Amino acid sequence: MSSKSSYLGLVNEVDGFPDAATHPEAFAERTSEYSRFMHLNYTVGYIIPIVLDALKDTELSGDWWDIQPGVVRLCGDTVEERTKNMDKTTRRWREAQRFEILSGWRDEIYTVYAPKGSPFFYMERSAHPLFGVLAYGSHMTVYVPATPTTPLRIWVPRRAAGKATYPGMLDNTVAGGMGNGAGPWECIIKEAGEEASLEESLVRAKAKPVGFVSYFYVRHKEAGGEAGLLQPEIEYCYDMAVEAPDSGGPTLKPCDGEVAVHILMDIDEVVANLKNGKFKPNCSAVLLDFFIRHGIITAENEPDYLEIYTRLHRRLEFPTR
Amino acid sequence: MSSKSSYLGLVNEVDGFPDAATHPEAFAERTSEYSRFMHLNYTVGYIIPIVLDALKDTELSGDWWDIQPGVVRLCGDTVEERTKNMDKTTRRWREAQRFEILSGWRDEIYTVYAPKGSPFFYMERSAHPLFGVLAYGSHMTVYVPATPTTPLRIWVPRRAAGKATYPGMLDNTVAGGMGNGAGPWECIIKEAGEEASLEESLVRAKAKPVGFVSYFYVRHKEAGGEAGLLQPEIEYCYDMAVEAPDSGGPTLKPCDGEVAVHILMDIDEVVANLKNGKFKPNCSAVLLDFFIRHGIITAENEPDYLEIYTRLHRRLEFPTR
């Protein structure tokens, strides 16, 4: 593993789960430690031992969960039944303070998908890493393009000091988890207003969908809650080029209290902060993708170019939306 | 498998090898039919049965190749020795007309890499699909950005009618295989001059590296030579925005006889030609990546968005440059 101060080190931070194609033995060993969370013959997540133990509590298993060696299934013939069984499970654990991560309960709903993009069940956002199921978000990089006299600049928010996770750290310009119902485009428009006071009409005119990053995050202690929880993610990415404030462009400012301040940062300063670990870890995935698409990181200046870009577009083994 | 007329169908054309993460059983079954071409404990390629039979000819095996059940190794302690043994093998086959694909012998040298980016051996370009080793190229999309009154347009070359492979088909603006020595940037500058008469100074100023596509192509009969040969590839991608010719931008024209004519095509026409199978197959990988990065294909308008983009950035199991 490279250190955090290299770009590949940053990728290792957010994509910590072995790859089945390139590291088949490590992948087999790792997955043998977990139970597969299955639907029909599809894997929708992985259950780590501390969660399996909790599921095995007699009160919970039986009616709510079908637990076999190496395979766990959520009971219920309909989306509604499965959602209810998942809800009873996570609320029971929350009341019993079984998992620290549930102290960050959000009352936001995430969707877990069955094959072909149909919902399999819905669940509380803060609980999804307990089941290793795929989560979705939207991230936008708002930037001022380079001119002959100034380098490219990026609008970088600093998270509020009071935030439960990663207080005071730097973040992507706009970023939000994708709850039940909203698609990635509607999600980014809503978050752009809430987090950066960006006018909806401006975002609709200027934001450009540019793909996504996907990775398999193994949570560190700093993420909040138990270490080792599994969080495979897909983050839809948007670029938005704006004028500098002194040329009539917008000045980004916080709106909902989650952000302390927005700073218009030169690209060199962004890179330095990234390599010094000042950014929230999954921000690096979005920024590195931006750097590669904008020709800032190239095959000529980055020895790990091929690994970085393929790792950030990992094909995950779960059914997707 | 989707039909060619969907974007996912086009991806299936260029990425026809099962994925170890999402289709572990199909991957295991497919690779069990082949021998692994190994170096130390790394897989550098796959050998299909007709090639294994050819290697087993008594004249060839022994000194040049070490053939064990399921595993084939190229003899030689140094890059030079391995290169010589590979060269003797492919030249022998060419003389004996053992493989049709070698009738397209090019006298161009490709590099096959050992771990950590050091050369493992060099070989003739036309022979690389016989060994399922990774090949590299550079592709550039030269385009005229959309204006309020005109849609985005792309410079599309039609291949010369006399070309050995894909005569008369449409192609990426500039595209070339990456031979021994040249990096992707130098490769695209050279090809831009040869294939599109683009001035080196213009390309150096305007071409932007924007990542790469990677996929595992299983060759069809139309590719020339034997069907079923394995061709994993990484194509470095470049975008180059230019003015329209009537606004002072360049008019692309053939230079080396490989291209018949360049057409400045509206995006709708490019899409129609792509879906009608008028483009050379691997062009679709580069164009679909362009469409996603430029917000033409989005999560909202394409149901297979997630699969398309991850398939086009496949992490291949071989050591890379």
XYZ file of C-alpha atoms in Angstrom:
642
model
C 0.000 0.000 0.000
C 1.268 3.434 -0.873
C 1.157 6.222 1.654
C -1.638 8.767 1.626
C 0.720 11.351 0.141
C 0.640 9.689 -3.276
C -2.440 9.725 -5.487
C -2.544 5.927 -5.408
C -2.368 6.099 -1.607
C -5.497 8.263 -1.666
C -7.221 5.695 -3.879
C -6.249 2.939 -1.453
C -7.995 4.936 1.294
C -11.358 4.880 -0.501
C -11.072 1.591 -2.374
C -9.833 -0.828 0.253
C -11.580 -4.028 -0.802
C -9.604 -6.565 -2.894
C -10.445 -6.847 -6.592
C -11.620 -10.223 -7.899
C -9.867 -9.849 -11.266
C -6.443 -8.616 -10.182
C -6.221 -10.127 -6.683
C -8.342 -13.305 -6.809
C -6.731 -14.895 -3.742
C -7.101 -11.844 -1.533
C -10.683 -11.417 -2.760
C -11.544 -15.061 -1.971
C -9.925 -14.838 1.455
C -11.673 -11.598 2.354
C -15.124 -12.662 1.202
C -14.752 -16.010 3.005
C -14.687 -14.024 6.273
C -18.095 -12.529 5.495
C -21.573 -13.850 4.831
C -23.106 -12.934 1.520
C -26.302 -10.906 1.774
C -28.224 -12.532 -1.066
C -31.407 -12.121 -3.068
C -32.191 -15.040 -5.406
C -28.693 -15.864 -6.657
C -27.426 -12.272 -6.492
C -25.127 -10.757 -3.886
C -26.559 -7.427 -2.714
C -24.073 -6.886 0.116
C -21.674 -8.504 2.566
C -22.289 -9.102 6.291
C -19.254 -8.827 8.551
C -18.986 -11.055 11.673
C -20.078 -8.447 14.270
C -23.256 -7.844 12.288
C -23.870 -11.548 11.759
C -23.663 -12.015 15.534
C -26.261 -9.302 16.029
C -28.567 -10.862 13.434
C -28.290 -14.214 15.184
C -29.933 -12.835 18.325
C -32.919 -15.122 18.727
C -35.421 -12.289 18.767
C -34.331 -11.115 15.372
C -33.647 -14.197 13.315
C -36.360 -16.550 12.192
C -39.143 -14.233 11.143
C -36.989 -11.368 9.924
C -33.844 -13.049 8.633
C -32.912 -16.396 7.106
C -29.371 -17.180 8.260
C -27.493 -20.083 6.653
C -23.745 -20.808 6.688
C -22.140 -18.079 4.580
C -25.455 -16.720 3.288
C -27.948 -14.311 4.838
C -31.338 -13.440 3.325
C -33.851 -10.790 4.335
C -37.295 -12.366 4.809
C -40.342 -11.047 2.963
C -42.029 -11.660 -0.372
C -42.603 -7.995 -1.173
C -40.599 -4.783 -1.045
C -42.892 -3.650 1.807
C -42.328 -6.778 3.913
C -38.580 -6.683 3.444
C -38.473 -2.963 4.226
C -40.473 -3.593 7.412
C -38.149 -6.408 8.538
C -35.078 -4.280 7.871
C -36.652 -1.358 9.721
C -37.518 -3.493 12.768
C -33.947 -4.820 12.825
C -32.181 -1.471 12.634
C -34.561 0.235 15.096
C -34.058 -2.609 17.593
C -30.291 -2.209 17.291
C -30.576 1.551 17.652
C -32.634 1.242 20.845
C -30.199 -1.322 22.249
C -27.251 0.896 21.238
C -25.815 -2.165 19.585
C -23.861 -0.243 16.948
C -22.178 3.107 17.360
C -22.816 3.992 13.712
C -26.573 4.076 14.436
C -26.072 6.985 16.812
C -25.851 9.015 13.616
C -29.437 8.018 12.682
C -30.654 10.404 9.964
C -34.243 9.456 9.148
C -33.272 9.462 5.489
C -34.217 6.553 3.252
C -31.814 4.751 0.898
C -32.911 2.244 -1.733
C -31.251 -1.148 -2.171
C -31.831 -2.564 -5.633
C -32.704 -5.993 -6.967
C -31.494 -6.947 -10.460
C -32.787 -4.853 -13.394
C -32.996 -1.725 -11.277
C -36.173 -2.492 -9.347
C -36.168 -1.703 -5.605
C -35.410 -4.686 -3.369
C -36.097 -2.825 -0.106
C -35.684 0.600 1.521
C -33.638 1.319 4.639
C -32.345 4.004 6.991
C -29.303 5.764 5.533
C -27.014 5.490 8.563
C -27.451 1.696 8.710
C -26.413 0.799 5.173
C -22.717 0.162 5.958
C -23.809 -2.545 8.417
C -25.017 -4.606 5.455
C -22.332 -3.693 2.903
C -24.976 -2.599 0.412
C -24.356 -0.151 -2.410
C -25.010 3.541 -1.749
C -25.296 6.417 -4.220
C -24.503 10.102 -4.149
C -23.952 13.124 -6.386
C -20.862 15.357 -6.289
C -20.156 18.539 -8.196
C -16.870 20.351 -8.778
C -17.472 24.056 -9.331
C -14.367 25.597 -10.902
C -13.019 28.699 -12.596
C -11.159 27.605 -15.748
C -7.518 28.581 -16.218
C -6.731 31.750 -18.147
C -3.380 32.704 -19.682
C -2.529 34.470 -16.398
C -4.303 32.427 -13.674
C -4.324 28.696 -13.006
C -7.515 26.649 -12.762
C -9.263 27.303 -9.427
C -11.780 25.145 -7.549
C -14.417 26.251 -5.038
C -13.597 24.216 -1.907
C -15.857 24.215 1.169
C -14.604 23.657 4.691
C -17.013 21.502 6.716
C -18.537 23.029 9.813
C -16.595 22.445 13.044
C -19.722 20.962 14.609
C -20.353 18.222 12.021
C -20.521 14.679 13.439
C -18.182 13.310 10.769
C -14.966 14.903 9.522
C -15.482 18.270 11.253
C -13.398 21.086 9.791
C -12.159 19.051 6.846
C -12.221 20.152 3.218
C -14.916 18.773 0.937
C -16.107 18.643 -2.686
C -17.873 21.835 -3.771
C -21.276 20.197 -3.579
C -21.917 16.642 -2.356
C -24.872 14.695 -1.103
C -26.207 11.186 -0.599
C -28.979 10.107 -2.930
C -32.101 9.300 -0.990
C -35.181 7.420 -2.078
C -36.837 8.947 -5.098
C -34.442 11.626 -6.283
C -32.222 10.845 -9.255
C -28.620 12.103 -9.391
C -29.449 15.266 -11.371
C -32.252 16.390 -9.041
C -30.029 15.478 -6.087
C -27.195 17.750 -7.220
C -29.524 20.689 -7.920
C -31.032 20.409 -4.441
C -27.642 20.087 -2.736
C -26.166 22.979 -4.755
C -28.815 25.245 -3.279
C -28.508 23.858 0.268
C -24.722 23.672 0.499
C -23.481 26.494 -1.715
C -26.444 28.873 -2.191
C -26.246 28.285 -5.958
C -29.355 29.387 -7.870
C -31.302 26.485 -9.360
C -31.487 28.198 -12.768
C -27.710 28.676 -12.859
C -27.062 25.039 -11.937
C -29.561 23.753 -14.512
C -27.849 25.864 -17.187
C -24.206 25.253 -16.284
C -23.779 21.913 -14.474
C -22.588 19.152 -16.792
C -22.886 15.416 -16.023
C -19.443 13.881 -16.614
C -19.755 10.270 -15.439
C -19.268 8.859 -11.967
C -16.729 7.307 -9.642
C -17.308 3.907 -8.053
C -15.234 2.258 -5.347
C -15.470 -0.133 -2.415
C -14.785 1.803 0.788
C -13.863 -0.054 3.969
C -14.713 2.418 6.717
C -12.005 3.750 8.981
C -12.628 4.788 12.553
C -12.575 8.469 11.491
C -15.678 7.910 9.354
C -17.635 7.561 12.593
C -18.992 4.319 14.019
C -17.360 0.909 13.896
C -14.184 0.424 11.838
C -14.294 -2.183 9.085
C -17.868 -1.570 7.967
C -18.303 -1.946 4.212
C -19.495 0.895 2.027
C -19.444 0.301 -1.727
C -20.418 3.551 -3.428
C -21.257 5.160 -6.728
C -20.909 8.951 -6.829
C -22.337 10.662 -9.912
C -20.034 13.504 -10.933
C -20.842 16.947 -12.299
C -18.547 19.732 -13.450
C -19.673 23.342 -13.393
C -17.418 25.999 -14.925
C -18.107 29.514 -13.627
C -16.546 32.940 -13.971
C -14.374 34.268 -11.148
C -16.262 36.496 -8.677
C -14.355 39.573 -9.913
C -15.566 38.792 -13.446
C -19.216 38.536 -12.457
C -19.273 34.875 -11.432
C -21.028 33.602 -8.298
C -19.508 33.767 -4.833
C -20.294 30.496 -3.121
C -21.507 30.705 0.465
C -22.905 28.265 3.004
C -26.659 27.983 3.355
C -27.588 25.091 5.661
C -24.920 25.226 8.381
C -23.103 22.088 7.240
C -20.390 24.167 5.608
C -18.343 26.816 7.425
C -16.896 28.679 4.425
C -16.144 28.291 0.701
C -12.620 29.049 -0.518
C -11.643 29.591 -4.180
C -8.431 27.584 -4.232
C -5.668 27.366 -6.872
C -5.154 23.909 -8.265
C -1.716 23.637 -6.600
C -3.272 24.369 -3.227
C -5.988 21.751 -3.818
C -3.318 19.156 -4.647
C -1.258 20.074 -1.574
C -4.290 19.819 0.725
C -5.285 16.510 -0.854
C -1.829 15.002 -0.338
C -1.698 16.378 3.214
C -4.920 14.581 4.117
C -6.962 17.752 4.591
C -9.843 16.515 2.445
C -12.571 14.086 3.555
C -11.378 10.736 2.108
C -13.995 10.083 -0.581
C -13.489 13.593 -1.960
C -10.194 12.403 -3.376
C -12.024 9.989 -5.697
C -14.021 12.826 -7.269
C -11.038 15.190 -7.443
C -8.692 12.612 -8.968
C -11.327 11.811 -11.606
C -11.602 15.576 -12.293
C -7.808 15.900 -12.551
C -7.617 13.045 -15.070
C -10.530 14.267 -17.208
C -9.025 17.768 -17.264
C -5.512 16.664 -18.208
C -3.984 17.711 -14.862
C -2.935 14.147 -14.028
C -1.598 12.483 -17.194
C -0.001 9.226 -18.311
C 3.243 11.175 -18.545
C 3.282 12.744 -15.044
C 1.705 9.973 -12.921
C 3.202 6.460 -12.771
C 0.019 4.943 -11.300
C -2.277 6.542 -13.905
C -3.788 3.280 -15.175
C -4.447 1.798 -11.747
C -5.870 5.032 -10.321
C -8.445 5.543 -13.078
C -9.639 1.933 -13.298
C -9.868 1.641 -9.495
C -12.063 4.774 -9.462
C -14.448 3.162 -11.962
C -14.704 -0.175 -10.279
C -17.362 -2.542 -11.526
C -19.137 -3.608 -8.363
C -20.682 -7.050 -8.028
C -24.088 -5.821 -6.815
C -27.306 -5.111 -8.706
C -27.596 -1.359 -9.343
C -30.284 1.243 -9.886
C -26.547 -9.731 -24.692
C -28.121 -6.578 -26.061
C -28.150 -5.981 -29.790
C -25.580 -3.731 -31.418
C -28.205 -0.990 -31.760
C -28.087 -0.185 -28.023
C -25.085 1.460 -26.394
C -24.662 -1.567 -24.122
C -24.756 -3.780 -27.215
C -21.806 -1.788 -28.589
C -19.940 -2.301 -25.317
C -20.605 -6.036 -25.516
C -18.956 -6.023 -28.952
C -15.657 -4.665 -27.604
C -15.727 -6.130 -24.091
C -16.688 -9.760 -24.648
C -14.724 -11.461 -21.877
C -16.532 -12.325 -18.609
C -15.779 -10.199 -15.549
C -14.365 -11.947 -12.469
C -16.250 -9.730 -9.991
C -19.726 -9.720 -11.521
C -19.717 -13.073 -13.347
C -17.352 -15.303 -11.360
C -18.724 -18.578 -12.737
C -18.559 -17.500 -16.375
C -15.056 -16.129 -15.753
C -13.877 -19.384 -14.156
C -15.399 -21.466 -16.946
C -13.902 -19.328 -19.701
C -10.410 -19.167 -18.253
C -10.435 -22.939 -17.579
C -10.579 -23.405 -21.374
C -7.320 -21.483 -21.785
C -3.763 -21.808 -20.533
C -2.419 -18.916 -18.544
C 0.621 -17.225 -20.086
C 2.578 -16.569 -16.895
C 5.653 -14.746 -15.652
C 6.617 -15.528 -12.043
C 3.161 -15.704 -10.439
C 1.604 -13.091 -12.757
C -0.726 -13.713 -15.682
C 0.453 -11.702 -18.694
C -1.996 -13.231 -21.183
C -4.175 -16.220 -22.060
C -3.391 -18.919 -24.630
C -6.373 -20.360 -26.493
C -6.358 -24.047 -27.577
C -5.408 -23.523 -31.256
C -2.351 -21.545 -30.162
C -1.431 -24.081 -27.482
C -1.504 -26.790 -30.161
C 0.862 -24.741 -32.291
C 3.215 -24.182 -29.351
C 3.281 -27.922 -28.671
C 4.895 -28.641 -32.036
C 8.076 -30.382 -31.022
C 10.289 -27.972 -32.897
C 9.021 -25.061 -30.864
C 8.555 -26.272 -27.340
C 11.434 -27.225 -25.085
C 13.966 -24.520 -25.777
C 11.547 -21.690 -26.494
C 8.517 -22.480 -24.348
C 7.818 -24.263 -21.078
C 4.381 -25.867 -21.408
C 2.719 -27.304 -18.307
C -0.954 -28.204 -17.779
C -2.837 -24.909 -17.760
C 0.306 -22.772 -17.669
C 2.636 -21.637 -20.441
C 5.870 -19.723 -19.891
C 8.202 -18.067 -22.397
C 11.784 -19.295 -21.874
C 14.663 -16.884 -21.323
C 16.296 -15.167 -18.374
C 16.518 -11.757 -20.009
C 14.248 -9.482 -22.040
C 16.518 -10.137 -25.034
C 16.307 -13.943 -24.755
C 12.531 -13.905 -24.350
C 12.150 -11.485 -27.264
C 14.298 -13.769 -29.440
C 12.255 -16.865 -28.521
C 8.979 -15.052 -29.212
C 10.369 -13.768 -32.508
C 11.490 -17.243 -33.615
C 8.056 -18.621 -32.738
C 6.011 -16.024 -34.607
C 8.315 -16.013 -37.657
C 8.146 -19.807 -37.854
C 4.360 -19.638 -37.775
C 4.335 -16.904 -40.383
C 6.511 -18.939 -42.757
C 4.352 -22.022 -42.234
C 1.184 -19.912 -42.714
C -0.049 -21.398 -39.480
C -2.250 -18.428 -38.511
C -4.185 -16.216 -40.884
C -3.719 -13.213 -38.555
C 0.034 -13.274 -39.285
C -0.631 -12.526 -42.969
C -1.125 -8.964 -41.670
C 2.496 -8.876 -40.422
C 3.440 -5.236 -39.794
C 7.061 -5.171 -38.657
C 5.973 -2.974 -35.738
C 7.092 -3.798 -32.221
C 4.771 -3.967 -29.200
C 5.982 -4.218 -25.609
C 4.609 -6.739 -23.111
C 5.203 -5.667 -19.529
C 6.321 -7.436 -16.376
C 5.096 -6.113 -13.005
C 6.137 -2.577 -12.046
C 6.129 -1.413 -15.651
C 9.418 -2.952 -16.778
C 9.461 -4.640 -20.209
C 9.004 -8.430 -20.123
C 9.638 -8.927 -23.853
C 8.982 -7.264 -27.227
C 6.993 -8.790 -30.069
C 5.548 -8.243 -33.542
C 2.327 -6.233 -33.367
C 0.157 -8.506 -35.544
C 0.929 -11.541 -33.332
C -0.151 -10.120 -29.969
C -3.747 -11.433 -30.084
C -2.367 -14.984 -30.389
C -1.090 -14.650 -26.814
C -3.915 -12.585 -25.307
C -1.445 -9.977 -24.088
C -2.361 -6.364 -23.361
C -1.993 -3.821 -26.180
C -2.017 -0.012 -26.016
C -3.109 2.770 -28.312
C -3.971 6.472 -28.399
C -7.241 7.895 -29.758
C -8.252 11.518 -30.204
C -11.684 13.002 -30.772
C -11.419 16.320 -32.636
C -14.676 18.217 -32.261
C -16.328 21.583 -32.804
C -18.189 22.527 -29.587
C -21.898 23.256 -29.722
C -23.009 26.856 -30.139
C -26.472 28.289 -29.442
C -27.362 27.555 -33.085
C -25.346 24.447 -34.017
C -24.995 21.111 -32.223
C -21.635 19.617 -31.256
C -19.860 18.214 -34.312
C -17.118 15.592 -34.545
C -14.505 15.119 -37.277
C -15.067 11.533 -38.474
C -12.726 9.828 -40.952
C -13.834 7.120 -43.355
C -11.204 4.376 -43.701
C -9.715 3.814 -47.132
C -11.518 1.201 -49.255
C -8.238 -0.660 -49.695
C -7.457 -1.177 -45.979
C -6.946 -4.809 -44.914
C -9.235 -4.435 -41.888
C -12.620 -2.677 -41.775
C -12.331 -1.068 -45.261
C -14.690 1.856 -45.769
C -15.829 1.975 -42.141
C -15.955 5.080 -39.961
C -13.218 5.628 -37.388
C -12.141 7.856 -34.498
C -10.673 11.167 -35.663
C -7.133 10.064 -34.882
C -6.170 6.579 -33.679
C -3.042 4.509 -33.553
C -1.407 1.564 -31.844
C 1.377 2.384 -29.406
C 4.620 0.790 -30.528
C 7.801 0.247 -28.588
C 9.245 3.440 -27.206
C 6.593 6.072 -27.852
C 4.358 7.136 -24.972
C 0.668 7.904 -25.520
C 1.172 11.666 -25.962
C 3.945 11.355 -28.556
C 1.901 8.629 -30.261
C -1.158 10.863 -30.684
C 0.896 13.787 -32.022
C 2.530 11.556 -34.636
C -0.786 9.962 -35.662
C -2.545 13.346 -35.829
C -0.057 14.430 -38.470
C -0.148 11.155 -40.396
C -3.886 10.533 -40.351
C -5.417 14.016 -40.303
C -2.672 16.410 -41.474
C -2.925 18.268 -38.159
C 0.026 20.553 -37.416
C 2.158 19.378 -34.512
C 2.115 22.840 -32.904
C -1.710 22.948 -33.019
C -2.024 19.484 -31.471
C 0.500 20.276 -28.722
C -1.456 23.430 -27.866
C -5.005 22.085 -28.102
C -5.101 18.329 -27.445
C -6.136 17.473 -23.884
C -5.511 14.111 -22.191
C -8.823 12.980 -20.683
C -8.190 9.458 -19.415
C -8.447 6.151 -21.250
C -10.783 3.308 -22.048
C -9.872 -0.292 -21.220
C -11.727 -3.415 -22.271
C -11.206 -7.085 -23.114
C -11.951 -7.602 -26.798
C -12.614 -11.104 -28.137
C -11.892 -10.787 -31.864
C -14.614 -11.370 -34.405
C -13.963 -12.706 -37.885
C -14.350 -9.173 -39.300
C -11.288 -8.035 -37.356
C -9.214 -10.162 -39.744
C -7.552 -13.473 -38.921
C -8.921 -16.188 -36.667
C -12.102 -15.539 -34.658
C -11.865 -15.883 -30.874
C -8.381 -14.425 -30.462
C -8.020 -12.361 -27.284
C -7.137 -8.693 -27.359
C -7.272 -6.842 -24.030
C -6.614 -3.169 -24.731
C -6.003 0.206 -23.148
C -6.674 3.202 -25.386
C -5.482 6.569 -24.057
C -8.042 9.238 -24.942
C -7.554 12.842 -26.010
C -10.116 15.546 -26.769
C -9.297 18.436 -29.066
C -11.795 21.267 -29.438
C -11.353 23.281 -32.646
C -13.196 26.063 -34.446
C -15.388 25.161 -37.412
C -13.626 25.548 -40.782
C -15.807 28.557 -41.669
C -14.642 30.233 -38.439
C -10.963 29.726 -39.161
C -10.584 26.214 -37.721
C -8.635 23.437 -39.441
C -10.068 21.300 -42.235
C -8.959 17.753 -41.569
C -7.690 15.806 -44.549
C -6.006 12.448 -45.077
C -2.246 12.317 -45.288
C -1.000 8.738 -45.373
C -3.575 6.922 -47.536
C -5.173 5.024 -44.641
C -8.109 7.430 -44.550
C -10.311 8.226 -47.580
C -11.978 11.394 -46.320
C -12.821 13.329 -43.114
C -16.423 14.388 -42.527
C -17.530 16.982 -39.942
C -20.555 15.155 -38.569
C -23.373 16.400 -36.298
C -23.638 14.506 -33.033
C -26.986 12.969 -34.093
C -25.403 11.589 -37.229
C -22.499 10.143 -35.226
C -24.963 8.398 -32.910
C -27.009 7.039 -35.840
C -23.896 5.684 -37.565
C -22.694 4.150 -34.313
C -25.988 2.364 -33.700
C -26.126 1.238 -37.337
C -22.741 -0.448 -37.021
C -20.951 1.910 -39.429
C -18.028 2.503 -37.043
C -15.107 0.131 -36.512
C -16.040 -1.693 -33.262
C -13.463 -0.334 -30.818
C -14.303 3.237 -31.881
C -17.518 2.903 -29.941
C -15.573 2.586 -26.669
C -13.859 5.943 -27.230
C -17.037 7.668 -28.478
C -19.206 6.372 -25.605
C -16.591 7.604 -23.117
C -16.639 11.001 -24.893
C -20.459 11.092 -24.790
C -20.478 10.385 -21.036
C -17.742 12.898 -20.202
C -19.536 15.556 -22.275
C -22.967 14.965 -20.740
C -24.487 13.611 -23.973
C -25.208 10.217 -22.411
C -26.494 10.748 -18.843
C -27.853 8.748 -15.923
C -31.256 10.147 -16.855
C -31.313 9.218 -20.557
C -29.463 5.884 -20.584
C -30.652 2.916 -18.473
C -27.309 1.070 -18.804
C -25.230 4.131 -17.804
C -23.497 2.485 -14.835
C -22.624 -0.729 -16.646
C -21.427 1.042 -19.798
C -18.985 3.345 -18.005
C -17.500 0.742 -15.650
C -17.137 -1.805 -18.482
C -15.205 0.810 -20.486
C -12.773 1.301 -17.595
C -12.191 -2.331 -16.877
C -9.376 -3.210 -14.513
C -7.426 -5.848 -16.397
C -5.602 -8.613 -14.592
C -2.266 -8.142 -16.383
C 0.821 -6.136 -15.432
C 0.771 -2.783 -17.253
C 3.207 -0.161 -18.511
